[in-house]
Every structure is written in structure tokens, then in C-alpha cells.
mmCIF file of C-alpha atoms in Angstrom:
data_model
loop_
_atom_site.group_PDB
_atom_site.id
_atom_site.type_symbol
_atom_site.label_atom_id
_atom_site.label_comp_id
_atom_site.label_asym_id
_atom_site.label_seq_id
_atom_site.Cartn_x
_atom_site.Cartn_y
_atom_site.Cartn_z
ATOM 1 C CA MET J 6 -13.111 -15.698 5.000
ATOM 2 C CA THR J 7 -13.348 -18.638 7.296
ATOM 3 C CA HIS J 8 -13.843 -18.621 11.016
ATOM 4 C CA GLY J 9 -14.055 -14.773 11.058
ATOM 5 C CA GLN J 10 -10.297 -14.361 10.934
ATOM 6 C CA THR J 11 -10.320 -12.049 7.936
ATOM 7 C CA GLY J 12 -13.430 -10.001 8.875
ATOM 8 C CA VAL J 13 -16.731 -9.768 7.127
ATOM 9 C CA GLU J 14 -15.784 -7.543 4.137
ATOM 10 C CA SER J 15 -12.795 -6.864 1.893
ATOM 11 C CA LEU J 16 -11.865 -4.616 -1.025
ATOM 12 C CA TYR J 17 -11.526 -6.498 -4.349
ATOM 13 C CA THR J 18 -10.946 -5.407 -7.915
ATOM 14 C CA VAL J 19 -10.004 -6.793 -11.322
ATOM 15 C CA PHE J 20 -7.719 -4.686 -13.528
ATOM 16 C CA ARG J 21 -6.387 -5.978 -16.845
ATOM 17 C CA ASP J 22 -7.317 -9.573 -16.027
ATOM 18 C CA THR J 23 -5.459 -9.373 -12.660
ATOM 19 C CA GLU J 24 -7.507 -9.953 -9.498
ATOM 20 C CA THR J 25 -6.488 -7.976 -6.444
ATOM 21 C CA VAL J 26 -7.709 -8.254 -2.869
ATOM 22 C CA PHE J 27 -6.735 -5.470 -0.502
ATOM 23 C CA HIS J 28 -6.137 -6.366 3.159
ATOM 24 C CA VAL J 29 -7.173 -3.173 4.905
ATOM 25 C CA SER J 30 -5.822 -3.189 8.431
ATOM 26 C CA THR J 31 -8.750 -1.308 9.924
ATOM 27 C CA LYS J 32 -11.195 -3.773 8.326
ATOM 28 C CA LEU J 33 -9.441 -6.783 9.675
ATOM 29 C CA PRO J 34 -10.714 -7.995 13.085
ATOM 30 C CA SER J 35 -8.708 -7.185 16.166
ATOM 31 C CA THR J 36 -8.160 -9.652 18.988
ATOM 32 C CA GLU J 37 -8.779 -8.283 22.457
ATOM 33 C CA GLY J 38 -5.748 -8.818 24.640
ATOM 34 C CA ASP J 39 -3.384 -9.415 21.673
ATOM 35 C CA THR J 40 -1.098 -6.356 21.804
ATOM 36 C CA GLN J 41 0.697 -7.482 18.658
ATOM 37 C CA GLN J 42 -2.511 -8.130 16.652
ATOM 38 C CA LEU J 43 -0.999 -11.245 15.020
ATOM 39 C CA GLN J 44 -4.107 -12.071 12.960
ATOM 40 C CA ARG J 45 -3.836 -8.690 11.197
ATOM 41 C CA LYS J 46 -0.075 -9.014 10.709
ATOM 42 C CA ARG J 47 -0.488 -12.503 9.299
ATOM 43 C CA HIS J 48 -2.506 -11.225 6.319
ATOM 44 C CA ILE J 49 -0.715 -7.935 5.593
ATOM 45 C CA GLY J 50 2.746 -9.440 6.224
ATOM 46 C CA ASN J 51 2.133 -12.048 3.488
ATOM 47 C CA ASP J 52 1.214 -9.483 0.781
ATOM 48 C CA PHE J 53 3.640 -8.432 -1.972
ATOM 49 C CA VAL J 54 2.785 -4.727 -1.946
ATOM 50 C CA ALA J 55 1.653 -2.538 0.931
ATOM 51 C CA ILE J 56 -0.079 0.791 0.528
ATOM 52 C CA ILE J 57 0.723 2.953 3.490
ATOM 53 C CA PHE J 58 -1.484 5.935 4.254
ATOM 54 C CA GLN J 59 0.224 8.510 6.444
ATOM 55 C CA GLU J 60 -1.723 11.338 8.007
ATOM 56 C CA GLU J 61 1.347 13.189 9.259
ATOM 57 C CA ASN J 62 4.625 14.210 7.656
ATOM 58 C CA THR J 63 6.839 11.409 9.002
ATOM 59 C CA PRO J 64 9.414 9.396 7.085
ATOM 60 C CA PHE J 65 8.491 5.800 6.158
ATOM 61 C CA VAL J 66 11.284 3.181 6.575
ATOM 62 C CA PRO J 67 10.326 -0.205 4.974
ATOM 63 C CA ASP J 68 12.129 -2.105 7.718
ATOM 64 C CA MET J 69 9.488 -0.841 10.207
ATOM 65 C CA ILE J 70 7.312 -3.729 8.873
ATOM 66 C CA ALA J 71 8.936 -7.098 9.403
ATOM 67 C CA SER J 72 8.041 -9.394 6.495
ATOM 68 C CA ASN J 73 9.648 -11.825 4.124
ATOM 69 C CA PHE J 74 6.961 -11.206 1.515
ATOM 70 C CA LEU J 75 6.434 -7.464 1.291
ATOM 71 C CA HIS J 76 8.571 -6.221 -1.598
ATOM 72 C CA ALA J 77 7.229 -2.823 -2.574
ATOM 73 C CA TYR J 78 5.454 -0.011 -0.778
ATOM 74 C CA VAL J 79 3.275 2.799 -2.021
ATOM 75 C CA VAL J 80 3.280 5.617 0.532
ATOM 76 C CA VAL J 81 0.381 8.060 0.349
ATOM 77 C CA GLN J 82 0.605 11.190 2.443
ATOM 78 C CA ALA J 83 -2.299 13.606 2.801
ATOM 79 C CA GLU J 84 -1.631 17.277 2.077
ATOM 80 C CA ASN J 85 -4.024 20.139 2.917
ATOM 81 C CA LEU J 86 -6.533 17.911 4.668
ATOM 82 C CA GLY J 87 -8.387 20.898 6.136
ATOM 83 C CA MET J 88 -8.752 22.512 2.732
ATOM 84 C CA GLU J 89 -11.652 22.145 0.379
ATOM 85 C CA THR J 90 -9.491 20.348 -2.149
ATOM 86 C CA PRO J 91 -7.054 18.031 -0.345
ATOM 87 C CA SER J 92 -4.236 16.494 -2.303
ATOM 88 C CA TYR J 93 -2.037 13.443 -1.773
ATOM 89 C CA GLN J 94 1.699 12.985 -2.238
ATOM 90 C CA VAL J 95 2.456 9.497 -3.614
ATOM 91 C CA ALA J 96 5.852 7.837 -3.409
ATOM 92 C CA VAL J 97 6.955 4.288 -4.280
ATOM 93 C CA THR J 98 9.808 2.439 -2.677
ATOM 94 C CA ALA J 99 10.896 -1.202 -2.998
ATOM 95 C CA ARG J 100 13.418 -3.537 -1.454
ATOM 96 C CA GLU J 101 16.877 -3.511 -2.965
ATOM 97 C CA TYR J 102 16.515 -6.767 -4.870
ATOM 98 C CA VAL J 103 13.298 -5.707 -6.713
ATOM 99 C CA PRO J 104 14.055 -4.826 -10.316
ATOM 100 C CA ALA J 105 13.002 -1.448 -11.594
ATOM 101 C CA PHE J 106 9.397 -1.341 -12.694
ATOM 102 C CA GLY J 107 6.993 1.225 -14.080
ATOM 103 C CA PRO J 108 5.214 3.251 -14.881
ATOM 104 C CA PRO J 109 7.636 5.917 -13.644
ATOM 105 C CA LEU J 110 6.125 8.510 -11.350
ATOM 106 C CA PRO J 111 7.074 12.173 -11.270
ATOM 107 C CA SER J 112 8.938 13.116 -8.158
ATOM 108 C CA PRO J 113 7.232 14.264 -6.076
ATOM 109 C CA MET J 114 3.878 12.998 -7.326
ATOM 110 C CA PHE J 115 0.731 14.756 -6.207
ATOM 111 C CA SER J 116 -2.785 13.548 -6.864
ATOM 112 C CA ARG J 117 -6.108 15.152 -6.217
ATOM 113 C CA ARG J 118 -9.079 13.312 -4.939
ATOM 114 C CA PRO J 119 -10.232 10.599 -7.371
ATOM 115 C CA ASP J 120 -13.338 12.608 -8.363
ATOM 116 C CA GLU J 121 -11.198 15.544 -9.442
ATOM 117 C CA GLY J 122 -9.027 15.666 -12.504
ATOM 118 C CA SER J 123 -9.274 12.042 -13.709
ATOM 119 C CA PRO J 124 -11.384 11.044 -16.708
ATOM 120 C CA PRO J 125 -14.240 8.625 -15.769
ATOM 121 C CA GLY J 126 -13.073 5.036 -15.553
ATOM 122 C CA GLN J 127 -9.361 6.025 -15.285
ATOM 123 C CA PRO J 128 -7.458 5.143 -12.164
ATOM 124 C CA SER J 129 -6.281 8.245 -10.376
ATOM 125 C CA ARG J 130 -3.316 6.616 -8.705
ATOM 126 C CA ARG J 131 -0.614 4.364 -10.045
ATOM 127 C CA THR J 132 0.610 1.317 -8.152
ATOM 128 C CA PRO J 133 3.672 -0.824 -8.803
ATOM 129 C CA ARG J 134 3.581 -4.118 -10.679
ATOM 130 C CA PRO J 135 3.252 -6.654 -7.787
ATOM 131 C CA HIS J 136 5.029 -9.409 -9.692
ATOM 132 C CA ALA J 137 8.244 -7.340 -9.903
ATOM 133 C CA GLY J 138 8.991 -8.389 -6.321
ATOM 134 C CA HIS J 139 9.262 -12.127 -6.893
ATOM 135 C CA ALA J 140 13.036 -12.297 -7.267
ATOM 136 C CA GLY J 141 15.948 -11.506 -4.954
ATOM 137 C CA THR J 142 17.184 -12.011 -1.396
ATOM 138 C CA GLY J 143 17.867 -8.884 0.570
ATOM 139 C CA PRO J 144 16.075 -5.802 1.892
ATOM 140 C CA ARG J 145 16.758 -2.209 0.909
ATOM 141 C CA ARG J 146 17.340 0.186 3.770
ATOM 142 C CA GLY J 147 15.751 3.382 2.693
ATOM 143 C CA GLN J 148 13.045 5.809 3.531
ATOM 144 C CA VAL J 149 10.369 7.730 1.702
#
């Protein structure tokens, strides 16, 4: 976090001896007058995995995000947001060259809020193995 380009806070975790920093687009600073928000894109576009949160039922096409580094996408879509117990549909997609990785998710996968239904200390959502995306050369054209 130098020169204020990455903002003043970030999300960080360690899981099974692997450190992970999450670049949250809404926490990265925006530059007034920069319609492309290149500082934000610079960080997110250089990640291996992107977690996309969609508020509406719209298809996600990985090619919508131009990047040579993003290899896998976890798409989370809110369901029943106005209800007392919202749920989330989770789907995983990866570029064509990324080898299959686990754990396998049921299709479709639904998850309740983290405070409901998961034992304490257990992650409520599964994410792909980021290192699975290190090999290969071409993008997959698909949608979730």
C-alpha cells in the first residue's frame, strides 16, 4: 500500500498455510476523471481468480474482463435478497486451458448466509485452487 494506490484497507486471510489478499473493487480508490479506472483494473486484472458478485440475474461471460492473468471465476448471485433468509447461487468457471480442479460443487450450488448452516470455523463457500490456472495459453468462451 504505497502512495495510496491500493487504498487504506484490504481483506486478507491465511488458509492451510496459503496467504490470500482480496482486491475488492469498491475498496480500491477511484480516480476522478478516469472513466476506465485503470488503477482498479491494474490490481484486479493481475489476480488469478476473480470472485464476481451479481445482484441481478444476468449471464457472466469471462471475456467481459480483459486480462492475461485471470484464470478462474467464482460467480455469486444473490437469491431472495428481500427475504429474511437470503441465499446465494455459486458457480465456478475457468478458462479453457485451466485443468479441472476441485472440490466439485453441486450444480447448481446454493449457500445460505455464512452464519446459517455452517459449523463454526468452517468456510461456508468453496473457492477454486488458484494455482490451477498457471498453465496454458487460450481463453474459454463460456458463460455462467
